[in-house]
Short mmCIF file of N, CA and C in Angstrom, two decimals:
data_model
loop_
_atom_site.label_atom_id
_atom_site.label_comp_id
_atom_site.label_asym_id
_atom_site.label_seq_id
_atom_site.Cartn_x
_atom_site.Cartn_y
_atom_site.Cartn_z
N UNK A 1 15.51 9.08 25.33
CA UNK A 1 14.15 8.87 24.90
C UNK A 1 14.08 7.56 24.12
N UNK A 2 13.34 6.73 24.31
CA UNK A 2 12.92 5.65 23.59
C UNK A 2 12.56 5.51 22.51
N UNK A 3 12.34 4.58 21.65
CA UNK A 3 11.49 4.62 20.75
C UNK A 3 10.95 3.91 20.44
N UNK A 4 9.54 4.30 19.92
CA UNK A 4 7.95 4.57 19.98
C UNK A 4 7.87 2.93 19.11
N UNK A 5 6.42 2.12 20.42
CA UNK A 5 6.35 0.70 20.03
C UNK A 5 5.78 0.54 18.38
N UNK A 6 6.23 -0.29 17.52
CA UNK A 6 5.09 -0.32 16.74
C UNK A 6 4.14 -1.68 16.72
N UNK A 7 2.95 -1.28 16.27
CA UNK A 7 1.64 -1.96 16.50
C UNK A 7 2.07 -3.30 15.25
N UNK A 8 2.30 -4.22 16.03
CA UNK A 8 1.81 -5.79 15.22
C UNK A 8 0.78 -5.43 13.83
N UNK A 9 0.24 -4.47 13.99
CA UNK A 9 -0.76 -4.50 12.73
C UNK A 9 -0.37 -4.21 11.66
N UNK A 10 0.38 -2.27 12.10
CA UNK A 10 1.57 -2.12 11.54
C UNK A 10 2.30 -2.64 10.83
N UNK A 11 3.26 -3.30 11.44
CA UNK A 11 4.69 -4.29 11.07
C UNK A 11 3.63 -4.95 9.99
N UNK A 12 2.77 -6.06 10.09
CA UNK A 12 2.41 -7.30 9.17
C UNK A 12 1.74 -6.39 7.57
N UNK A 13 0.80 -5.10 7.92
CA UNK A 13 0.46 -4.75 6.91
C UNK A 13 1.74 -3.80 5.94
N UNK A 14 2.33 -3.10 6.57
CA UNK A 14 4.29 -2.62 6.21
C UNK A 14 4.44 -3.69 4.94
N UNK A 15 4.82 -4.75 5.84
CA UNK A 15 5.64 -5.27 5.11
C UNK A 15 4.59 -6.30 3.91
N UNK A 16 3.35 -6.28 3.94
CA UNK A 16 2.68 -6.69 3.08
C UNK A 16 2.55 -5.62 2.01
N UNK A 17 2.54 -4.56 2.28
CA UNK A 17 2.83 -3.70 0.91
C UNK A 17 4.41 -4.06 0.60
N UNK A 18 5.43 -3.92 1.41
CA UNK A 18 6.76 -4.00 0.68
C UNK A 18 6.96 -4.95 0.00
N UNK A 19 6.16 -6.13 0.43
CA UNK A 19 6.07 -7.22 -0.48
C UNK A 19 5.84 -7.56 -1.55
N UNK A 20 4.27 -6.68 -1.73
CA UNK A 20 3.64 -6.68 -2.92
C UNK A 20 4.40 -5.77 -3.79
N UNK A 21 4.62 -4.61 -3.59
CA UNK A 21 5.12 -3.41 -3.99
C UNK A 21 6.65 -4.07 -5.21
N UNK A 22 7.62 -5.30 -3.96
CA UNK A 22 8.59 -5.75 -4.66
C UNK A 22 8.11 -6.74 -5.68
N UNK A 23 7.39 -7.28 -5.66
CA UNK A 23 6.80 -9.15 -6.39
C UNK A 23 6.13 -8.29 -7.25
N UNK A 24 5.65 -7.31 -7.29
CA UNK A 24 4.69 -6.23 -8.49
C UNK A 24 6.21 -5.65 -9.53
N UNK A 25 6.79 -5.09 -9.00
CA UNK A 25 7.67 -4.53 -9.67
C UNK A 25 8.71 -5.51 -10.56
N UNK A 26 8.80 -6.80 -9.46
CA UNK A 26 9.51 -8.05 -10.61
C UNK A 26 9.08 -8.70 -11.55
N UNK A 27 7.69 -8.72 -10.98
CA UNK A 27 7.09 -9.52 -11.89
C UNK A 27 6.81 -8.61 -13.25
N UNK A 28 6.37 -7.52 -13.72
CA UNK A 28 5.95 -6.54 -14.44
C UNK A 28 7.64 -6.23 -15.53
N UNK A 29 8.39 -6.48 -14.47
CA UNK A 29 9.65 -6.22 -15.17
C UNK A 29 9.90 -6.66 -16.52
N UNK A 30 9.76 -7.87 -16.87
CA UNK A 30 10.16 -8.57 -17.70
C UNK A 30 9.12 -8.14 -19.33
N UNK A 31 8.06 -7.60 -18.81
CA UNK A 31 6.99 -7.26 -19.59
C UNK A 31 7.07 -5.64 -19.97
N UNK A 32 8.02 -5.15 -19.94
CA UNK A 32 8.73 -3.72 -19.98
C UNK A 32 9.64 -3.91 -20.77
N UNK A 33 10.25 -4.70 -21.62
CA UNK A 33 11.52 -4.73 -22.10
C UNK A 33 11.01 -4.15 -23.44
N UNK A 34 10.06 -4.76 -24.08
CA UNK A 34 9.16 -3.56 -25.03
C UNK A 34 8.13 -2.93 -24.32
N UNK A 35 9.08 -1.49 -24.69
CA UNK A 35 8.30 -0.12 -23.87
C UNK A 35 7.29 -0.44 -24.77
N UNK A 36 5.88 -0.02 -23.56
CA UNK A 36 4.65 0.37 -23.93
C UNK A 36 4.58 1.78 -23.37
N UNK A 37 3.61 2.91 -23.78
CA UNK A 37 3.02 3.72 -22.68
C UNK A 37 2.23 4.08 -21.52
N UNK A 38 1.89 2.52 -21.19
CA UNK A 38 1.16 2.66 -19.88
C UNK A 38 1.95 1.71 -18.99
N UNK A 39 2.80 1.72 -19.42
CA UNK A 39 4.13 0.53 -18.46
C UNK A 39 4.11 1.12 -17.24
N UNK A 40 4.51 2.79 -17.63
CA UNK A 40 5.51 3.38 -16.34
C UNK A 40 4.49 3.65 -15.11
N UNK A 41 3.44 3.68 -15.81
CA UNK A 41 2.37 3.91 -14.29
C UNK A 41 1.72 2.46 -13.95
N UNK A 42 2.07 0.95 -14.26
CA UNK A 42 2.06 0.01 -13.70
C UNK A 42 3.28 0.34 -12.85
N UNK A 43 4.27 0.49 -13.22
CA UNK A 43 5.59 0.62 -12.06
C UNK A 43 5.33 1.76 -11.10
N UNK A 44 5.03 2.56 -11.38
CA UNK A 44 5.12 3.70 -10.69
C UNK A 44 3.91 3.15 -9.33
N UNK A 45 3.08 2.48 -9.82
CA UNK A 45 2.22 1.86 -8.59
C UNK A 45 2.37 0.42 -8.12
N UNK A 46 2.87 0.26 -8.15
CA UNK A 46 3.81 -0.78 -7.73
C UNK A 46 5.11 -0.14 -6.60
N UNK A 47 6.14 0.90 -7.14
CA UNK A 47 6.80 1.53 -6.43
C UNK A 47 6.26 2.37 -5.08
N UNK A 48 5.06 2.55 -5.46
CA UNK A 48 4.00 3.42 -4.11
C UNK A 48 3.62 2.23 -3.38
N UNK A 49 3.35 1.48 -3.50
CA UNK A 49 2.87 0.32 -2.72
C UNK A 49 4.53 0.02 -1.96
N UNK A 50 5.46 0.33 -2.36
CA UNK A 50 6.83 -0.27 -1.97
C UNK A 50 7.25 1.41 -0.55
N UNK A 51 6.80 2.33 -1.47
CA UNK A 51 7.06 3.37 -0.25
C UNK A 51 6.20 3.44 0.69
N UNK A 52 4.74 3.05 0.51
CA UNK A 52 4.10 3.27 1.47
C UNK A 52 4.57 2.35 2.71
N UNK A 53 4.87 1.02 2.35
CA UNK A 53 5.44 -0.08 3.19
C UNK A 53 6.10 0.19 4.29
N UNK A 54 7.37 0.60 3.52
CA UNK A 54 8.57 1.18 3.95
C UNK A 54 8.67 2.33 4.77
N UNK A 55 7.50 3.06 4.58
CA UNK A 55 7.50 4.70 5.12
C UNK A 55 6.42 4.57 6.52
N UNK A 56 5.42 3.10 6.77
CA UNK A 56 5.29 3.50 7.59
C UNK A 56 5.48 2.40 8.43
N UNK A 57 6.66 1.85 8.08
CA UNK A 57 7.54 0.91 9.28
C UNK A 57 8.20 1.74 9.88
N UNK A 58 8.78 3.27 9.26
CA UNK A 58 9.54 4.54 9.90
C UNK A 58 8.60 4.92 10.73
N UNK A 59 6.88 4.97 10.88
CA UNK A 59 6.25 5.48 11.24
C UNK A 59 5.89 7.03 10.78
N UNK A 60 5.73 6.97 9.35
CA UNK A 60 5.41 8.48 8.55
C UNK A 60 3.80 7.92 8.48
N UNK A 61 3.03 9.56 8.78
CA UNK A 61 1.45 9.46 9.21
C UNK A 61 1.10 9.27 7.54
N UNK A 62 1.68 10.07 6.77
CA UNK A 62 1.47 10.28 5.03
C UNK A 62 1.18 9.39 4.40
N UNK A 63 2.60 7.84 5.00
CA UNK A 63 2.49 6.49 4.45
C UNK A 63 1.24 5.96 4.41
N UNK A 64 0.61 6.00 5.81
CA UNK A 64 -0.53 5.28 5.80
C UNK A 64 -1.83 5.96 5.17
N UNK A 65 -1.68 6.95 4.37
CA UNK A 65 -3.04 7.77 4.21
C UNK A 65 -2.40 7.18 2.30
N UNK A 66 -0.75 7.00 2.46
CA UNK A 66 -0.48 6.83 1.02
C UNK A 66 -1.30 5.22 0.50
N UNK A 67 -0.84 4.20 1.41
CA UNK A 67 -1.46 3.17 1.37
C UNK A 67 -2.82 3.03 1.39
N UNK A 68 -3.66 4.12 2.14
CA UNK A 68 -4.86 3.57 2.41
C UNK A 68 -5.50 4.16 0.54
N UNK A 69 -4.93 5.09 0.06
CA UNK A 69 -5.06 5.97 -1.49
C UNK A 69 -4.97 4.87 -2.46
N UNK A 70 -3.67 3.78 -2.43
CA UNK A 70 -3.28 2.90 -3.10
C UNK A 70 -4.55 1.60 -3.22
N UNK A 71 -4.68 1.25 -1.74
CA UNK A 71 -5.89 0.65 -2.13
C UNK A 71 -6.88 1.11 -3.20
N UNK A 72 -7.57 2.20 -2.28
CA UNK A 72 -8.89 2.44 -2.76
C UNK A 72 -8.32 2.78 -4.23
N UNK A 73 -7.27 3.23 -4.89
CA UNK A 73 -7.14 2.98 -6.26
C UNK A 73 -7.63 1.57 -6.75
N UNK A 74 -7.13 0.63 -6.31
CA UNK A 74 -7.23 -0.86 -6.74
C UNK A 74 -8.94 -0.92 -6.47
N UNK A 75 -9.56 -0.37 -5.73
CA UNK A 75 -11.15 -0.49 -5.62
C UNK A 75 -11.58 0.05 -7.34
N UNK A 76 -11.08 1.44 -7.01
CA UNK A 76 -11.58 1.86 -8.77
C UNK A 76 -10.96 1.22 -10.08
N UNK A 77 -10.19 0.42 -9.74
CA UNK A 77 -9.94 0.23 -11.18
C UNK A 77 -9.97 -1.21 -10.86
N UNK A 78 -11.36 -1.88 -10.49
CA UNK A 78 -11.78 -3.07 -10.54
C UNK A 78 -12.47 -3.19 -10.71
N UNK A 79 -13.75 -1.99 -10.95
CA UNK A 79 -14.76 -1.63 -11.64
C UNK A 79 -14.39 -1.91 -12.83
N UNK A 80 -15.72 -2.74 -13.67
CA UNK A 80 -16.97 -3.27 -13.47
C UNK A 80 -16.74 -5.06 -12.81
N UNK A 81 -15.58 -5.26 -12.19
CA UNK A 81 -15.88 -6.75 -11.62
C UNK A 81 -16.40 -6.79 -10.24
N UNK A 82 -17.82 -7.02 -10.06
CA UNK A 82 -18.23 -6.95 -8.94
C UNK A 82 -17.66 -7.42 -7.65
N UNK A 83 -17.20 -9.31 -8.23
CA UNK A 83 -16.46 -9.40 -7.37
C UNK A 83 -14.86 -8.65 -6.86
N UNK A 84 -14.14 -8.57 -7.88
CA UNK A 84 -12.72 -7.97 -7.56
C UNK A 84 -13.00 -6.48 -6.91
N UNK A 85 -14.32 -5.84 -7.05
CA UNK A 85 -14.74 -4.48 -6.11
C UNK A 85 -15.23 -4.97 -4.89
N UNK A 86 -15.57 -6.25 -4.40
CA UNK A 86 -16.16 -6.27 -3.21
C UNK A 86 -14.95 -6.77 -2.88
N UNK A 87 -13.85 -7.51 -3.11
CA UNK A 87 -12.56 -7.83 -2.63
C UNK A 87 -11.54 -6.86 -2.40
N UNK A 88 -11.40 -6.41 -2.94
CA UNK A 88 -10.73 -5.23 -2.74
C UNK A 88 -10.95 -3.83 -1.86
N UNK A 89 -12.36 -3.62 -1.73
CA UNK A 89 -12.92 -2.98 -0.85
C UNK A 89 -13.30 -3.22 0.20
N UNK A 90 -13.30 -4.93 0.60
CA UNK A 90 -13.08 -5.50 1.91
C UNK A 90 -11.41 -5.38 2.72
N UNK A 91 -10.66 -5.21 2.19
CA UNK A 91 -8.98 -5.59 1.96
C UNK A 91 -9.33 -3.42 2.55
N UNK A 92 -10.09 -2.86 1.48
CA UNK A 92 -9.82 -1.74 1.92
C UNK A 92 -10.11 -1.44 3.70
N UNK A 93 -11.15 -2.02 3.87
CA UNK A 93 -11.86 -1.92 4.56
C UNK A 93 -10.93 -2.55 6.06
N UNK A 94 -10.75 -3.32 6.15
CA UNK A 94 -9.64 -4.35 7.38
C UNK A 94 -8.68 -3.36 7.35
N UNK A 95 -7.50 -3.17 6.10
CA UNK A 95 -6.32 -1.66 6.68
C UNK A 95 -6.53 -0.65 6.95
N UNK A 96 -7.77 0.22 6.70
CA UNK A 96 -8.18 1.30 7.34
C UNK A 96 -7.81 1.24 8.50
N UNK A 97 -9.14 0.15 9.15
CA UNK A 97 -9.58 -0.23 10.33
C UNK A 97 -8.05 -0.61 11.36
N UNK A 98 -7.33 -1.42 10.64
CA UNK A 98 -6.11 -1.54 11.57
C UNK A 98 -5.23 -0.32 11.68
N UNK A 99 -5.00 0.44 10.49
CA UNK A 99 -4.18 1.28 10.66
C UNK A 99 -4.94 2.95 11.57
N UNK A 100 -6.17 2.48 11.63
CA UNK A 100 -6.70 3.74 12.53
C UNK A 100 -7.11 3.23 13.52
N UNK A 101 -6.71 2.18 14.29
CA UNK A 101 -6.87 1.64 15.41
C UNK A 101 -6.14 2.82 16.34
N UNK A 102 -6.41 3.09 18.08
CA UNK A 102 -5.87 3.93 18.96
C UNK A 102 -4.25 3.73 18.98
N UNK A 103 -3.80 2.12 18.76
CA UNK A 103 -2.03 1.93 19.20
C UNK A 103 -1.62 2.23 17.61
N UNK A 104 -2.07 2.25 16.45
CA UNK A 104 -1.79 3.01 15.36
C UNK A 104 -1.67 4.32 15.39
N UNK A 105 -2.72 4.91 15.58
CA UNK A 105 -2.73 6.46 15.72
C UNK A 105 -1.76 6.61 16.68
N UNK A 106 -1.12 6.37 17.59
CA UNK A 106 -0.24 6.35 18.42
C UNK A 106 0.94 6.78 17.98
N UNK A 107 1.34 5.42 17.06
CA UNK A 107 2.19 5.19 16.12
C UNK A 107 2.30 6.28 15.39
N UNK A 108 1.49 6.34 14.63
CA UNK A 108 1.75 7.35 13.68
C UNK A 108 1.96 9.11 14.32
N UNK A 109 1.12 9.33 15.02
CA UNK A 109 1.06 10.58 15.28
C UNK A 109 2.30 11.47 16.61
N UNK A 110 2.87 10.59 16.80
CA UNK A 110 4.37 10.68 17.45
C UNK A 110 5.33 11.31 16.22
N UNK A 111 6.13 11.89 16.37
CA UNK A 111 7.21 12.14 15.21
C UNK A 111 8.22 11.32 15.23
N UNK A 112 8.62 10.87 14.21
CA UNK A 112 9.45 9.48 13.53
C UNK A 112 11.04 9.88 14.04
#
């Protein structure tokens, strides 16, 4: 048995979370060395942006519902900047759309 193509849209948005997910987590690093208490959930979302990446270059259906969650977080907590809510909710708006495209759903809905 073969295994299952993945969609160009896929692959580029993958690895644009693994990206961010890593450059979030380095960058934040250095600003952790005095613990605060809202550190660990800058990392901790940062690290979700790094699994979602990762999880649905495996082709896990979860990843992409994890990613599409991660966004629309970044929608709410850009409220009250009108612009950074219409940016971010455009951004939401394009990975939906790619990742629920027919050769996505494909993707995803095959078992990994």
């Amino acid at each position: 048995m073969g295994a299952k193509k993945r969609p160009i849209a896929v692959w580029v948005i993958s690895c644009l979370f693994i990206v961010v997910g890593l450059v979030g987590l380095v960058h934040h690093f250095p600003q952790h060395l005095v613990f605060h208490r809202d550190d660990i959930w800058i990392e901790l979302t940062e690290l979700l942006a790094l699994v979602a990446g990762v999880f649905m270059l495996l082709g896990h259906n979860w990843a992409r519902w994890l990613a599409l969650a991660w966004m629309a977080f970044h929608v709410a907590i850009s409220w009250p900047v009108v612009r950074l809510v219409v940016i971010h909710t455009l951004i939401l708006a394009a990975i939906a759309w790619l990742l629920f495209r027919r050769d996505a759903r494909g993707y995803f809905t095959t078992p990994p």
